[in-house]
């Protein structure tokens, strides 16, 4: 669970404990004092055991006015407080479970973005996705001006990596993700670095992009796919 989730969990727990404390205080106040005094054996029985006779109907009604006996609502307040306490407890439990699930989901997502398979779970076979789009990458590289062709080829390479279900980290670009993931697959690092450099030059530079640069990009793409072909076709997750 990350720091934000821990803070949210602490806030929920503190708020719940405060609410429970307030309800207990209200419950205790509504119940009122309950004293059961028993005299010691040495007290004067005639004094201690003095009882008062209940008022008769005639005594309770004076001057034509009858006073209704006071009702003891402490039991009702106790039931209500118990129900509220149970509801608060269930709410806190649900909040804790939700936060734990969110923390676990975030942890797994970070592992996937980092190219690390969680225990018992294989990452998608990025190499297979890149190989399947090889024809499209070569077609893009041979079509149009050298500048547009190199950019289009790299974009298709990025799309192949992303289509395998991987997402970028918060601090990296899709180009950096493509380079990082392919490097984990043992792709010729010089080739992927060269192809990425040609892409950045074609996209961001103002000078002319020549046919020789297109040829260099084709050569780099050949080496990338040659590296991927040396890997088994079945996916086994990104190597660590």
Short mmCIF file of C-alpha atoms in Angstrom, two decimals:
data_model
loop_
_atom_site.label_atom_id
_atom_site.label_comp_id
_atom_site.label_asym_id
_atom_site.label_seq_id
_atom_site.Cartn_x
_atom_site.Cartn_y
_atom_site.Cartn_z
CA UNK A 1 0.00 0.00 0.00
CA UNK A 2 1.43 3.41 -0.95
CA UNK A 3 1.78 6.43 1.32
CA UNK A 4 -1.46 8.03 0.13
CA UNK A 5 -3.48 4.90 0.82
CA UNK A 6 -1.96 4.58 4.30
CA UNK A 7 -2.88 8.18 5.09
CA UNK A 8 -6.46 7.65 3.91
CA UNK A 9 -6.71 4.50 6.00
CA UNK A 10 -5.39 6.31 9.09
CA UNK A 11 -7.90 9.11 8.56
CA UNK A 12 -10.80 6.67 8.30
CA UNK A 13 -9.73 4.79 11.42
CA UNK A 14 -9.23 7.96 13.49
CA UNK A 15 -12.59 9.33 12.38
CA UNK A 16 -14.28 6.05 13.22
CA UNK A 17 -12.71 5.89 16.68
CA UNK A 18 -13.79 9.46 17.43
CA UNK A 19 -17.34 8.67 16.32
CA UNK A 20 -17.42 5.52 18.46
CA UNK A 21 -16.14 7.47 21.47
CA UNK A 22 -18.80 10.15 21.08
CA UNK A 23 -21.55 7.55 20.76
CA UNK A 24 -20.36 5.75 23.87
CA UNK A 25 -20.41 9.04 25.77
CA UNK A 26 -23.96 9.78 24.59
CA UNK A 27 -25.04 6.26 25.47
CA UNK A 28 -23.60 6.51 28.97
CA UNK A 29 -25.22 9.90 29.54
CA UNK A 30 -28.63 8.75 28.31
CA UNK A 31 -28.59 5.65 30.50
CA UNK A 32 -28.23 7.79 33.64
CA UNK A 33 -26.87 6.70 37.01
CA UNK A 34 -27.97 3.37 38.38
CA UNK A 35 -27.28 2.96 42.09
CA UNK A 36 -28.00 -0.18 44.04
CA UNK A 37 -27.23 0.56 47.69
CA UNK A 38 -27.42 -2.26 50.16
CA UNK A 39 -27.08 -1.46 53.84
CA UNK A 40 -24.47 -3.19 55.95
CA UNK A 41 -25.50 -5.63 58.63
CA UNK A 42 -24.68 -3.14 61.38
CA UNK A 43 -27.19 -0.53 60.29
CA UNK A 44 -30.43 0.01 62.03
CA UNK A 45 -32.95 -2.15 60.13
CA UNK A 46 -35.84 -0.01 61.16
CA UNK A 47 -34.16 2.99 59.52
CA UNK A 48 -32.61 1.35 56.47
CA UNK A 49 -35.59 -0.70 55.40
CA UNK A 50 -37.95 2.19 55.59
CA UNK A 51 -40.08 2.22 52.47
CA UNK A 52 -42.59 4.61 51.18
CA UNK A 53 -45.97 3.53 50.04
CA UNK A 54 -46.68 4.37 46.39
CA UNK A 55 -48.94 7.22 45.78
CA UNK A 56 -52.53 6.29 45.30
CA UNK A 57 -54.55 7.54 42.40
CA UNK A 58 -56.05 10.11 44.76
CA UNK A 59 -52.59 11.35 45.85
CA UNK A 60 -51.33 11.56 42.26
CA UNK A 61 -54.28 13.69 41.21
CA UNK A 62 -54.53 16.98 43.02
CA UNK A 63 -56.86 19.84 42.21
CA UNK A 64 -58.30 17.86 39.32
CA UNK A 65 -54.92 17.48 37.60
CA UNK A 66 -53.27 14.11 37.18
CA UNK A 67 -49.55 13.85 36.47
CA UNK A 68 -48.46 10.99 34.20
CA UNK A 69 -45.56 8.93 35.52
CA UNK A 70 -42.18 9.68 34.00
CA UNK A 71 -41.03 7.33 31.24
CA UNK A 72 -37.58 5.77 31.28
CA UNK A 73 -36.23 6.05 27.72
CA UNK A 74 -32.73 4.83 28.54
CA UNK A 75 -33.43 1.43 27.00
CA UNK A 76 -34.51 3.01 23.70
CA UNK A 77 -31.37 5.14 23.57
CA UNK A 78 -29.28 2.07 24.25
CA UNK A 79 -30.81 0.14 21.35
CA UNK A 80 -30.35 3.08 18.97
CA UNK A 81 -26.74 3.56 20.06
CA UNK A 82 -26.02 -0.14 19.57
CA UNK A 83 -27.43 -0.07 16.05
CA UNK A 84 -25.38 3.01 15.17
CA UNK A 85 -22.22 1.43 16.58
CA UNK A 86 -22.77 -1.70 14.50
CA UNK A 87 -23.30 0.39 11.35
CA UNK A 88 -20.14 2.40 12.02
CA UNK A 89 -18.17 -0.79 12.57
CA UNK A 90 -19.39 -2.27 9.29
CA UNK A 91 -18.58 0.97 7.47
CA UNK A 92 -15.05 1.01 8.88
CA UNK A 93 -14.54 -2.63 7.91
CA UNK A 94 -15.72 -1.95 4.36
CA UNK A 95 -13.42 1.08 4.12
CA UNK A 96 -10.40 -0.91 5.29
CA UNK A 97 -11.12 -3.72 2.80
CA UNK A 98 -11.55 -1.21 -0.04
CA UNK A 99 -8.27 0.53 0.79
CA UNK A 100 -6.39 -2.76 1.00
CA UNK A 101 -7.75 -3.82 -2.39
CA UNK A 102 -6.85 -0.45 -3.90
CA UNK A 103 -3.34 -0.69 -2.48
CA UNK A 104 -2.87 -4.18 -3.89
CA UNK A 105 -4.20 -3.12 -7.31
CA UNK A 106 -1.83 -0.15 -7.36
CA UNK A 107 1.10 -2.37 -6.39
CA UNK A 108 0.36 -4.83 -9.21
CA UNK A 109 -0.06 -1.98 -11.69
CA UNK A 110 3.34 -0.55 -10.73
CA UNK A 111 4.95 -3.97 -11.16
CA UNK A 112 3.41 -4.31 -14.63
CA UNK A 113 4.55 -0.81 -15.62
CA UNK A 114 8.02 -1.70 -14.41
CA UNK A 115 8.11 -4.78 -16.62
CA UNK A 116 8.16 -7.21 -13.69
CA UNK A 117 5.66 -10.02 -13.55
CA UNK A 118 3.91 -10.55 -10.19
CA UNK A 119 4.38 -14.03 -8.69
CA UNK A 120 2.40 -16.59 -10.68
CA UNK A 121 1.48 -14.10 -13.43
CA UNK A 122 3.24 -13.83 -16.78
CA UNK A 123 3.47 -10.52 -18.60
CA UNK A 124 2.21 -10.33 -22.18
CA UNK A 125 4.66 -11.47 -24.84
CA UNK A 126 5.83 -8.12 -26.16
CA UNK A 127 8.26 -9.80 -28.55
CA UNK A 128 5.41 -11.64 -30.27
CA UNK A 129 3.42 -8.41 -30.65
CA UNK A 130 6.41 -6.64 -32.23
CA UNK A 131 7.11 -9.57 -34.57
CA UNK A 132 3.49 -9.74 -35.70
CA UNK A 133 3.62 -6.12 -36.86
CA UNK A 134 6.96 -6.47 -38.66
CA UNK A 135 5.40 -6.12 -42.12
CA UNK A 136 3.64 -2.91 -41.10
CA UNK A 137 6.85 -1.46 -39.65
CA UNK A 138 8.82 -2.15 -42.83
CA UNK A 139 6.00 -0.82 -45.01
CA UNK A 140 5.88 2.42 -43.03
CA UNK A 141 9.65 2.78 -43.27
CA UNK A 142 9.63 2.46 -47.06
CA UNK A 143 6.66 4.79 -47.70
CA UNK A 144 6.79 8.56 -48.16
CA UNK A 145 9.61 10.93 -47.30
CA UNK A 146 12.47 9.66 -45.12
CA UNK A 147 11.39 11.92 -42.25
CA UNK A 148 7.78 10.73 -42.21
CA UNK A 149 8.80 7.11 -42.85
CA UNK A 150 11.17 6.92 -39.88
CA UNK A 151 8.64 8.57 -37.56
CA UNK A 152 5.84 6.25 -38.74
CA UNK A 153 8.00 3.15 -38.26
CA UNK A 154 8.91 4.05 -34.68
CA UNK A 155 5.31 4.91 -33.84
CA UNK A 156 4.24 1.47 -35.05
CA UNK A 157 6.94 -0.07 -32.87
CA UNK A 158 5.60 1.84 -29.86
CA UNK A 159 2.05 0.77 -30.67
CA UNK A 160 3.13 -2.87 -30.80
CA UNK A 161 4.64 -2.64 -27.31
CA UNK A 162 1.60 -0.81 -25.92
CA UNK A 163 -0.80 -3.30 -27.52
CA UNK A 164 0.72 -6.04 -25.36
CA UNK A 165 -0.88 -4.43 -22.31
CA UNK A 166 2.05 -2.46 -20.90
CA UNK A 167 1.72 1.17 -19.85
CA UNK A 168 4.28 3.90 -19.34
CA UNK A 169 5.60 4.93 -15.96
CA UNK A 170 4.65 8.37 -14.77
CA UNK A 171 8.13 9.75 -15.49
CA UNK A 172 8.85 8.19 -18.89
CA UNK A 173 7.70 8.69 -22.45
CA UNK A 174 6.32 5.99 -24.71
CA UNK A 175 9.65 5.99 -26.57
CA UNK A 176 11.52 5.34 -23.33
CA UNK A 177 9.09 2.53 -22.50
CA UNK A 178 9.68 0.93 -25.91
CA UNK A 179 13.45 1.08 -25.50
CA UNK A 180 13.34 -0.22 -21.91
CA UNK A 181 11.02 -3.16 -22.59
CA UNK A 182 12.81 -4.27 -25.77
CA UNK A 183 16.13 -4.06 -23.93
CA UNK A 184 14.73 -6.43 -21.29
CA UNK A 185 14.00 -8.89 -24.10
CA UNK A 186 17.65 -8.97 -25.10
CA UNK A 187 17.13 -6.92 -28.27
CA UNK A 188 20.33 -5.56 -29.80
CA UNK A 189 20.78 -2.44 -27.68
CA UNK A 190 22.83 -0.63 -30.30
CA UNK A 191 20.12 -1.27 -32.89
CA UNK A 192 17.21 -0.06 -30.76
CA UNK A 193 19.26 2.95 -29.61
CA UNK A 194 20.11 3.83 -33.21
CA UNK A 195 16.53 3.49 -34.38
CA UNK A 196 15.29 5.63 -31.49
CA UNK A 197 17.90 8.30 -32.22
CA UNK A 198 16.88 8.39 -35.89
CA UNK A 199 13.23 8.76 -34.82
CA UNK A 200 14.00 11.72 -32.54
CA UNK A 201 16.14 13.35 -35.22
CA UNK A 202 13.45 12.90 -37.85
CA UNK A 203 10.70 14.21 -35.61
CA UNK A 204 12.35 17.13 -33.85
CA UNK A 205 15.21 18.36 -36.05
CA UNK A 206 14.88 21.02 -38.74
CA UNK A 207 17.64 19.82 -41.03
CA UNK A 208 17.02 17.53 -43.95
CA UNK A 209 16.40 13.84 -43.29
CA UNK A 210 18.11 11.93 -46.08
CA UNK A 211 17.66 8.58 -47.77
CA UNK A 212 20.83 7.38 -46.09
CA UNK A 213 19.06 7.87 -42.75
CA UNK A 214 16.14 5.79 -44.04
CA UNK A 215 18.62 3.06 -45.00
CA UNK A 216 20.18 3.23 -41.54
CA UNK A 217 16.74 2.90 -39.97
CA UNK A 218 15.98 -0.18 -42.09
CA UNK A 219 19.28 -1.74 -41.03
CA UNK A 220 18.51 -1.03 -37.34
CA UNK A 221 15.02 -2.53 -37.69
CA UNK A 222 16.54 -5.64 -39.32
CA UNK A 223 18.79 -6.11 -36.29
CA UNK A 224 15.89 -5.57 -33.86
CA UNK A 225 13.84 -8.31 -35.49
CA UNK A 226 16.85 -10.60 -35.80
CA UNK A 227 17.25 -10.32 -32.02
CA UNK A 228 13.57 -11.09 -31.47
CA UNK A 229 13.69 -14.09 -33.79
CA UNK A 230 16.31 -15.68 -31.57
CA UNK A 231 13.76 -15.74 -28.74
CA UNK A 232 11.17 -18.56 -28.38
CA UNK A 233 7.76 -17.63 -29.78
CA UNK A 234 5.83 -18.50 -26.63
CA UNK A 235 5.56 -15.72 -24.04
CA UNK A 236 7.14 -16.25 -20.68
CA UNK A 237 7.08 -12.71 -19.35
CA UNK A 238 9.77 -10.07 -19.38
CA UNK A 239 13.11 -11.48 -18.21
CA UNK A 240 14.40 -9.99 -14.99
#
